[in-house]
Short mmCIF file of C-alpha atoms and ligand atoms in Angstrom, two decimals:
data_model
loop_
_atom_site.label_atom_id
_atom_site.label_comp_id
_atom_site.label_asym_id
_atom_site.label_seq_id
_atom_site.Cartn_x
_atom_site.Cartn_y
_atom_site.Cartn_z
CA UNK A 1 14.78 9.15 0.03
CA UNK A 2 12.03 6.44 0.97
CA UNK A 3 12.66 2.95 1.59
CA UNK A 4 9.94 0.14 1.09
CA UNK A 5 10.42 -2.46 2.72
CA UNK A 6 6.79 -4.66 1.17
CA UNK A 7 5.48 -7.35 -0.10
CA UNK A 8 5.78 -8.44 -3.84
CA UNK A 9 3.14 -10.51 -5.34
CA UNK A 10 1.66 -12.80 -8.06
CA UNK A 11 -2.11 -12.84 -8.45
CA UNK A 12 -2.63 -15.94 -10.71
CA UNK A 13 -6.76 -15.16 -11.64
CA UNK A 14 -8.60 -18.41 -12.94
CA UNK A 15 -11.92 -17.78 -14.88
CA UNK A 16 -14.59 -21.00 -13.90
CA UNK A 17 -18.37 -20.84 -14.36
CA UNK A 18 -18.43 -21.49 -10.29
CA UNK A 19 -16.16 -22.17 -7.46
CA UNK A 20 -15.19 -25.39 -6.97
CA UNK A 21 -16.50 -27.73 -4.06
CA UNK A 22 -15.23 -29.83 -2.00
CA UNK A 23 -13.93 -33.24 -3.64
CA UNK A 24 -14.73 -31.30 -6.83
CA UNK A 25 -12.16 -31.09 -10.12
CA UNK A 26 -12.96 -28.59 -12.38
CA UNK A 27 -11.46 -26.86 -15.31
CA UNK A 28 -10.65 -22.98 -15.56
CA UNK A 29 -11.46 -21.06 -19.02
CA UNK A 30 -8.53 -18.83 -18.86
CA UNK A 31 -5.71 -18.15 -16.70
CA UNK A 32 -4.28 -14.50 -16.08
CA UNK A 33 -1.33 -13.55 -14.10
CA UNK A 34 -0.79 -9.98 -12.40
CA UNK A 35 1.73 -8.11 -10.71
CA UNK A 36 0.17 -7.64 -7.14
CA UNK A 37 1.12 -7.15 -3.45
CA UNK A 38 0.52 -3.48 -1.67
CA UNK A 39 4.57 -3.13 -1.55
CA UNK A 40 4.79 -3.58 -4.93
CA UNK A 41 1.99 -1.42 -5.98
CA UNK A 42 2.68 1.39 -3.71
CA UNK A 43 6.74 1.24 -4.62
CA UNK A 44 4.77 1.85 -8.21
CA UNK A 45 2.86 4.63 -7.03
CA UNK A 46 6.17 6.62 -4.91
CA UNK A 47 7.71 5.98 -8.56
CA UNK A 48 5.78 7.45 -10.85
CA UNK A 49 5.01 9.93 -8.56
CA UNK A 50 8.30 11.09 -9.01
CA UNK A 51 9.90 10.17 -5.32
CA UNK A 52 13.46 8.97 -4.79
CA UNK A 53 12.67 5.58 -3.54
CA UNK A 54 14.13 2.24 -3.29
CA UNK A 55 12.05 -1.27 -2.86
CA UNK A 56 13.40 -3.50 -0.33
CA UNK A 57 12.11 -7.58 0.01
CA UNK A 58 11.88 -10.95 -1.48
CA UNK A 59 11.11 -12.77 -4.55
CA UNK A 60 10.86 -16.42 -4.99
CA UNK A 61 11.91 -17.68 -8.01
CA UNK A 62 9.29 -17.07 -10.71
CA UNK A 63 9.43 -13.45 -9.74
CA UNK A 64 12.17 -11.46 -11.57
CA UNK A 65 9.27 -9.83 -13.79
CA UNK A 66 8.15 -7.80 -10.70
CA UNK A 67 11.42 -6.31 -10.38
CA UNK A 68 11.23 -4.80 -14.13
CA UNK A 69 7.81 -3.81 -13.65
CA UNK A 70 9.23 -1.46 -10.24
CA UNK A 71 12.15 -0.70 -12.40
CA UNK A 72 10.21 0.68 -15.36
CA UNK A 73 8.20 2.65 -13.46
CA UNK A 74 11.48 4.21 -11.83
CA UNK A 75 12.03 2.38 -8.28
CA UNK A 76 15.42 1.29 -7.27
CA UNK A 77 15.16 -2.57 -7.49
CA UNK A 78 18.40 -3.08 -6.11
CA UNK A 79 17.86 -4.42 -2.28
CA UNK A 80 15.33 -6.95 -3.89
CA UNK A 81 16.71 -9.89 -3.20
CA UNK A 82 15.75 -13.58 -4.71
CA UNK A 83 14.85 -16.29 -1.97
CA UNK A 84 16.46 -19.35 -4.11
CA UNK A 85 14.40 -22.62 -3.87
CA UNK A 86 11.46 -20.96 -3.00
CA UNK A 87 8.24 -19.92 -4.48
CA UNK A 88 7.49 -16.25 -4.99
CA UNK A 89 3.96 -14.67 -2.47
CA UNK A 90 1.21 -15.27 -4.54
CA UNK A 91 -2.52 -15.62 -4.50
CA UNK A 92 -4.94 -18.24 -6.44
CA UNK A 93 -8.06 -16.38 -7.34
CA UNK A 94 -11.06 -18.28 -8.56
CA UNK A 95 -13.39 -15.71 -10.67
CA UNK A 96 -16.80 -16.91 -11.28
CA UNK A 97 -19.38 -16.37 -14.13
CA UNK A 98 -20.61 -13.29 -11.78
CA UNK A 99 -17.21 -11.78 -11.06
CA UNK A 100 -16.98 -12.92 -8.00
CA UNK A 101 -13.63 -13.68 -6.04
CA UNK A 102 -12.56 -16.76 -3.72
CA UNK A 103 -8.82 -16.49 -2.90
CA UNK A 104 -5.92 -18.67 -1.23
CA UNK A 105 -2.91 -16.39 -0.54
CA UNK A 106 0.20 -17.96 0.23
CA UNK A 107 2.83 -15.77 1.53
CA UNK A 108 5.54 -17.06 0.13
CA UNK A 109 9.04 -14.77 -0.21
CA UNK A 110 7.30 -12.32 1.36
CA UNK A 111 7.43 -14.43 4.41
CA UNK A 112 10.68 -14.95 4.59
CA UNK A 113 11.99 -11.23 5.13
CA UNK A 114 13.83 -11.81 8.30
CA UNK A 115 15.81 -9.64 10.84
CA UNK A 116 19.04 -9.55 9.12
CA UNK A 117 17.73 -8.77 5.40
CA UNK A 118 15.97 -5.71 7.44
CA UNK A 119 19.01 -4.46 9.73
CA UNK A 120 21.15 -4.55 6.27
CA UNK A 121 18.72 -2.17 4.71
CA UNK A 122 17.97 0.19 7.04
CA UNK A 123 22.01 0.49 7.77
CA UNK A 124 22.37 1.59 3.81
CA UNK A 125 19.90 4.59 4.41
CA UNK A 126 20.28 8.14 6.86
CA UNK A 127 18.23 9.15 9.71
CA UNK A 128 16.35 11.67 7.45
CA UNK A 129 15.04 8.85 4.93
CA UNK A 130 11.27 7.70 5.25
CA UNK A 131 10.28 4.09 6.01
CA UNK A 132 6.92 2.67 4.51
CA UNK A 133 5.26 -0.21 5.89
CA UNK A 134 2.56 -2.80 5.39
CA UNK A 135 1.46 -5.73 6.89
CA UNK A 136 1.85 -8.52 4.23
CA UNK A 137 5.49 -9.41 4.88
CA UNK A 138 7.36 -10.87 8.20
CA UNK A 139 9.60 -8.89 10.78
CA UNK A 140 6.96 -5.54 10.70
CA UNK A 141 8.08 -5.09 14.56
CA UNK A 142 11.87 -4.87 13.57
CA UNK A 143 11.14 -2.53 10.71
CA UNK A 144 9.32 -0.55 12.96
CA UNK A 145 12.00 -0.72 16.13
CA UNK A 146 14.96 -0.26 13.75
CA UNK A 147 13.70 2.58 11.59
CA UNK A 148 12.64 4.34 14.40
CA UNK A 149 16.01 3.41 16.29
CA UNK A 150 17.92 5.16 13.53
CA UNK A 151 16.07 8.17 13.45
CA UNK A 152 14.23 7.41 10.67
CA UNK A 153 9.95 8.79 9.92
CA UNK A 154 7.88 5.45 9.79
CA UNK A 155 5.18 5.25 7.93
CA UNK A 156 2.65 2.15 8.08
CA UNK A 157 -0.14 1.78 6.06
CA UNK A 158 -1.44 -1.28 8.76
CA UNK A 159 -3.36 -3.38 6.48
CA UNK A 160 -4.26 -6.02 6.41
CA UNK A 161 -4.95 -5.77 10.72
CA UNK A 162 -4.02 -9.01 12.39
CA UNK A 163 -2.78 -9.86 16.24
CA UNK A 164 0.89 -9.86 14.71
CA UNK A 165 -0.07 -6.51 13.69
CA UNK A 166 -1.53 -5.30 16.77
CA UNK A 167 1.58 -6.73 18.98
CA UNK A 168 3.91 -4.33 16.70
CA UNK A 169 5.27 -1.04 18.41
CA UNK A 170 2.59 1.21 16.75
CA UNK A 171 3.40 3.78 19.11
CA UNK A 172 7.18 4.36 17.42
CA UNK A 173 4.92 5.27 14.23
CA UNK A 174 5.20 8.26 12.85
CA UNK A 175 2.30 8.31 9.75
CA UNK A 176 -0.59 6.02 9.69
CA UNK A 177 -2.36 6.07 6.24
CA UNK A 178 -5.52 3.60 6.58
CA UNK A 179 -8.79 3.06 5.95
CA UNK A 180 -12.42 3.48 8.18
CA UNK A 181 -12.11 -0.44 9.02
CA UNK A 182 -8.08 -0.51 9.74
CA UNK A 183 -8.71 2.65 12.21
CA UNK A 184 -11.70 0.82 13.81
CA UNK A 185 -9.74 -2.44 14.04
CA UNK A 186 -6.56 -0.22 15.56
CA UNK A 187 -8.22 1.84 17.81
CA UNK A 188 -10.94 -0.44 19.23
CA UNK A 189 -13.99 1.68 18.16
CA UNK A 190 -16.69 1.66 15.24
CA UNK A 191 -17.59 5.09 14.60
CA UNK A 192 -17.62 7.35 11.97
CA UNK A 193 -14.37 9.11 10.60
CA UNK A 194 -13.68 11.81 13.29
CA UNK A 195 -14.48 9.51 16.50
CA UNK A 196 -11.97 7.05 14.91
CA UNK A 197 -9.87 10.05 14.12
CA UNK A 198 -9.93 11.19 17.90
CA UNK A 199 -8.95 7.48 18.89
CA UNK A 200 -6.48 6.92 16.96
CA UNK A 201 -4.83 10.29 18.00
CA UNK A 202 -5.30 9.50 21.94
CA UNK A 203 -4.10 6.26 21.35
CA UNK A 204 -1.06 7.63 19.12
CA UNK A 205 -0.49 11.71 20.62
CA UNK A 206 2.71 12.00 18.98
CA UNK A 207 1.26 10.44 15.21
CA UNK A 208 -0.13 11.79 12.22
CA UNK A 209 -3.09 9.88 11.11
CA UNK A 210 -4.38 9.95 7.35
CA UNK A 211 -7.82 8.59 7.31
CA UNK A 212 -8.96 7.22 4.01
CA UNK A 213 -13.16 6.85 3.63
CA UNK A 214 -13.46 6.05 -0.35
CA UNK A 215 -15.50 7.52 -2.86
CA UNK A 216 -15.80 10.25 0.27
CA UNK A 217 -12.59 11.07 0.62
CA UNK A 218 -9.77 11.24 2.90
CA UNK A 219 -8.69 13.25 6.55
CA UNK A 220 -5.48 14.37 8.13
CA UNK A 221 -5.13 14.74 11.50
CA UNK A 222 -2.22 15.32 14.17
CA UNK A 223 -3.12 16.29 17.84
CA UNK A 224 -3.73 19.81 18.94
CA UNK A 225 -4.79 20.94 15.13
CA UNK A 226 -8.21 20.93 13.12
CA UNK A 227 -8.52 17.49 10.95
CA UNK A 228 -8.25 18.70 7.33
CA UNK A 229 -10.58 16.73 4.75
CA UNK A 230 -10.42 16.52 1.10
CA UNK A 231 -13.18 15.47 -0.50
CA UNK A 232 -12.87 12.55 -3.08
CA UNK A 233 -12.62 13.95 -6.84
CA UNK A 234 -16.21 12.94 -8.35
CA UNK A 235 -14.89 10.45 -11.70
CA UNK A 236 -16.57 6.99 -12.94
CA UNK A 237 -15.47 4.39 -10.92
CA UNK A 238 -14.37 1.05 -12.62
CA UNK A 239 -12.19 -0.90 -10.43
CA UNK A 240 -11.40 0.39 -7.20
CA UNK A 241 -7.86 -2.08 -6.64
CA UNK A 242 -5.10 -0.30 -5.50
CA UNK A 243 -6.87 3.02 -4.72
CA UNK A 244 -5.59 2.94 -1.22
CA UNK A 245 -2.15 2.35 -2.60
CA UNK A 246 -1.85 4.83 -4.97
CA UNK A 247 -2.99 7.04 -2.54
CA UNK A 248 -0.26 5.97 -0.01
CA UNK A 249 2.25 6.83 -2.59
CA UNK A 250 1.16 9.64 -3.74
CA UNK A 251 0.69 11.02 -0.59
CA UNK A 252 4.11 10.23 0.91
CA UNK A 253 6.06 11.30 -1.97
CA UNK A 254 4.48 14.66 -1.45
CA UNK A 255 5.15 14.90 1.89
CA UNK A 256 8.81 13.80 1.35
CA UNK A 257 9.09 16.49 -1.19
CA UNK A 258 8.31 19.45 1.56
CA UNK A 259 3.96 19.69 0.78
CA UNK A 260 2.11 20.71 3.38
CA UNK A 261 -0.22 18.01 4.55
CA UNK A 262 -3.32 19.71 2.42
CA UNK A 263 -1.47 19.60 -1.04
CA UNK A 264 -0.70 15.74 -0.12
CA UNK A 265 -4.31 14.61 0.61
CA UNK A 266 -5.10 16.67 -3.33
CA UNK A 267 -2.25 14.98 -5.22
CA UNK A 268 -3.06 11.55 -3.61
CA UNK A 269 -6.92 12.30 -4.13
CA UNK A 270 -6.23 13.20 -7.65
CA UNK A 271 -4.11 9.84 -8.42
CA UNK A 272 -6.27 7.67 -6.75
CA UNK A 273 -9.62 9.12 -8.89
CA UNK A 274 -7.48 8.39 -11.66
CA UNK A 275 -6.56 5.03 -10.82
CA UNK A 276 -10.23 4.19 -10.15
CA UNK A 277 -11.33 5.47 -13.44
CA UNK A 278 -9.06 2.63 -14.73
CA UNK A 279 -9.26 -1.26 -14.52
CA UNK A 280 -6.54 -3.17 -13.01
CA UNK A 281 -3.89 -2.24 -10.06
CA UNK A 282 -0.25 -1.57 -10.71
CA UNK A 283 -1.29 -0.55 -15.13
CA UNK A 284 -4.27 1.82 -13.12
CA UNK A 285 -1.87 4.15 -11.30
CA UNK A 286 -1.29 6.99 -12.99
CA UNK A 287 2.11 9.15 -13.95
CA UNK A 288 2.78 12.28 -12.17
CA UNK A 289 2.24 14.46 -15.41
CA UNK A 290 -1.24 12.35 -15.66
CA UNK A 291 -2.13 14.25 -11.97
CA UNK A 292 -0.26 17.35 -12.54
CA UNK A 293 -3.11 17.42 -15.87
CA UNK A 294 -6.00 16.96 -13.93
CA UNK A 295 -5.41 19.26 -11.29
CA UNK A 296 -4.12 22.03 -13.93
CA UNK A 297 -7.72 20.97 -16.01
CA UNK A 298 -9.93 21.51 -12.77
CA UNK A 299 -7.60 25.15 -11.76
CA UNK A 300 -5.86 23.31 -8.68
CA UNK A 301 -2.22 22.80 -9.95
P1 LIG B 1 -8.12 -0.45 -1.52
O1 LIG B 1 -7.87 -1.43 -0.40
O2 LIG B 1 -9.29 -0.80 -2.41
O3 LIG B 1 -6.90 -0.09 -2.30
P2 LIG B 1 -8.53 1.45 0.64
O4 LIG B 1 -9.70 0.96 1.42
O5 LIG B 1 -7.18 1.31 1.21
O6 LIG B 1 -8.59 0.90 -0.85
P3 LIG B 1 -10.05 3.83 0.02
O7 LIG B 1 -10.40 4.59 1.26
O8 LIG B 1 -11.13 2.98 -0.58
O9 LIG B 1 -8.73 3.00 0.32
O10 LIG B 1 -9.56 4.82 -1.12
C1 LIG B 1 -8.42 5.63 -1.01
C2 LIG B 1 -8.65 6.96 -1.69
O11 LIG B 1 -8.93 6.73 -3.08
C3 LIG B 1 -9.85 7.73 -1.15
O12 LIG B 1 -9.49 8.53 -0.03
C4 LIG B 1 -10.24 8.58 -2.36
O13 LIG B 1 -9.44 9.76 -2.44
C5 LIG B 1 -9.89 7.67 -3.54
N1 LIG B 1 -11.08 6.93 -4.00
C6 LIG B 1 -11.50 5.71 -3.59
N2 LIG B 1 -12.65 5.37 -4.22
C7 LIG B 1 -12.96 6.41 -5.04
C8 LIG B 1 -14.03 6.67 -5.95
N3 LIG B 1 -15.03 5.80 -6.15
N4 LIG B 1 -14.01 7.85 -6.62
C9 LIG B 1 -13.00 8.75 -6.46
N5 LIG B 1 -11.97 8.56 -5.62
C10 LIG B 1 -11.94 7.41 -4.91
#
């Protein structure tokens, strides 16, 4: 069983010929609203990968669609919890004639995870349960101290990096998945993958890093063993949101379900070229029969 405990978000998108400017009113053409937050999306991707998992945070009060939308795609909603009287994480994105983005994010419910809501989760789940973290809700340190306290694998996908971030116990973490510019922010270094790959295993001995690098691909790597790499699967890329965080899932609910780290970095690689090949986040990730396809088409299944 994995537990998420993540962010759940509202991306309200506003269409304008150009940003506005200071002391400036304008009017947007159209307003869309998405499902959005790398919790949600990567509770999304453990579900329709197939994992037993369970989604644990915060909605405000304009969020009960985001619960469906983890429902439907097979997540237990039920330590989702409403904060009453206040509004739901969200951001405000301003797209321009050019598609360009400008963004306020406001963290909302997300913010208001606090020690209790975390203690009563972890309590409802065994010492042989996964934890996944991010970085976009409060109280990361007490996941971190807690799940590790009871035994429990943590996994932390450390994005976005902040100070709060870097004061966390990273060294009770068990998985890192992250990207070229998390490792570099982490571990102190700009480099290519395997010096930040070395780094982040002296500064974590006892860790398993997964190393993300985009359209190139992704690494494993625990100390004392050869870093395994996967190369990206070569597809048309049309929107690269939530790549990362179908990969996560994907990835995790693999190794959860006994793969050897190899088979993980394929399955995730596979979802996440699908997801790219798609616009959109959470409607891009794909279903576990949509991977299980393309891996059967190319001879890997
Ligand atoms: P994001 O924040 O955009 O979700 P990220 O920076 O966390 O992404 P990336 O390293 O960009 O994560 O991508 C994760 C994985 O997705 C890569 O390791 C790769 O397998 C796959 N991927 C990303 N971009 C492409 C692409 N253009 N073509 C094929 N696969 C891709």
């Amino acid at each position: 069983m994995i537990v998420n405990i993540g962010s759940l978000n509202i991306d309200y998108v506003y269409d304008v010929e150009s940003f506005v400017r200071k002391g400036q009113t304008i009017s947007s053409t159209r307003r869309s609203v998405f499902a959005g937050g790398k919790g949600l999306n990567q509770s999304i991707a453990l579900g329709r990968a197939g994992a037993d998992v369970a989604h644990a945070g915060l909605v405000g009060d304009e969020g009960a669609f985001l619960r469906d939308l983890m429902l439907e795609s097979g997540v237990d909603v039920s330590r989702v919890g409403t904060a009453e009287g206040h509004s739901n994480g969200h951001a405000i994105i301003q797209r321009d004639s050019e598609g360009d983005n400008c963004i306020i994010l406001h963290g909302g419910s997300n913010r208001l995870i606090g020690a209790g809501l975390i203690d009563t989760t972890l309590l409802a789940f065994k010492p042989e349960d996964w934890v996944l973290l991010q970085n976009e809700t409060s109280c990361v340190s007490n996941a971190i101290e807690g799940a590790h306290a009871r035994g429990m694998k943590v996994v932390l996908n450390p994005s976005p990096v902040n100070d709060a971030l870097l004061a966390c116990p990273l060294e009770l973490v068990d998985c890192f998945i992250l990207n070229e510019g998390e490792a570099a922010a982490i571990a102190g270094i700009d480099g290519a993958a395997d010096e930040l790959l070395a780094a982040m295993l002296d500064r974590f001995p006892d860790a398993e890093i997964v190393l993300t690098v985009g359209a190139d691909g992704a690494y494993y790597a625990r100390k004392g063993g050869e870093p395994i790499f996967q190369p990206a699967f070569a597809v048309d890329a049309v929107d690269t949101t939530a790549a990362g965080d179908t990969f996560t899932g994907y990835y995790l609910a693999e190794r959860a379900a006994g793969s050897d780290p190899s088979r993980a970095l394929l399955v995730a690689s596979a979802a996440s070229s699908i997801a790219v090949s798609r616009p959109g986040a959470a409607p891009s990730i794909p279903l576990r029969r949509e991977v299980e396809a393309k891996l059967a088409g190319l001879g890997l299944a």
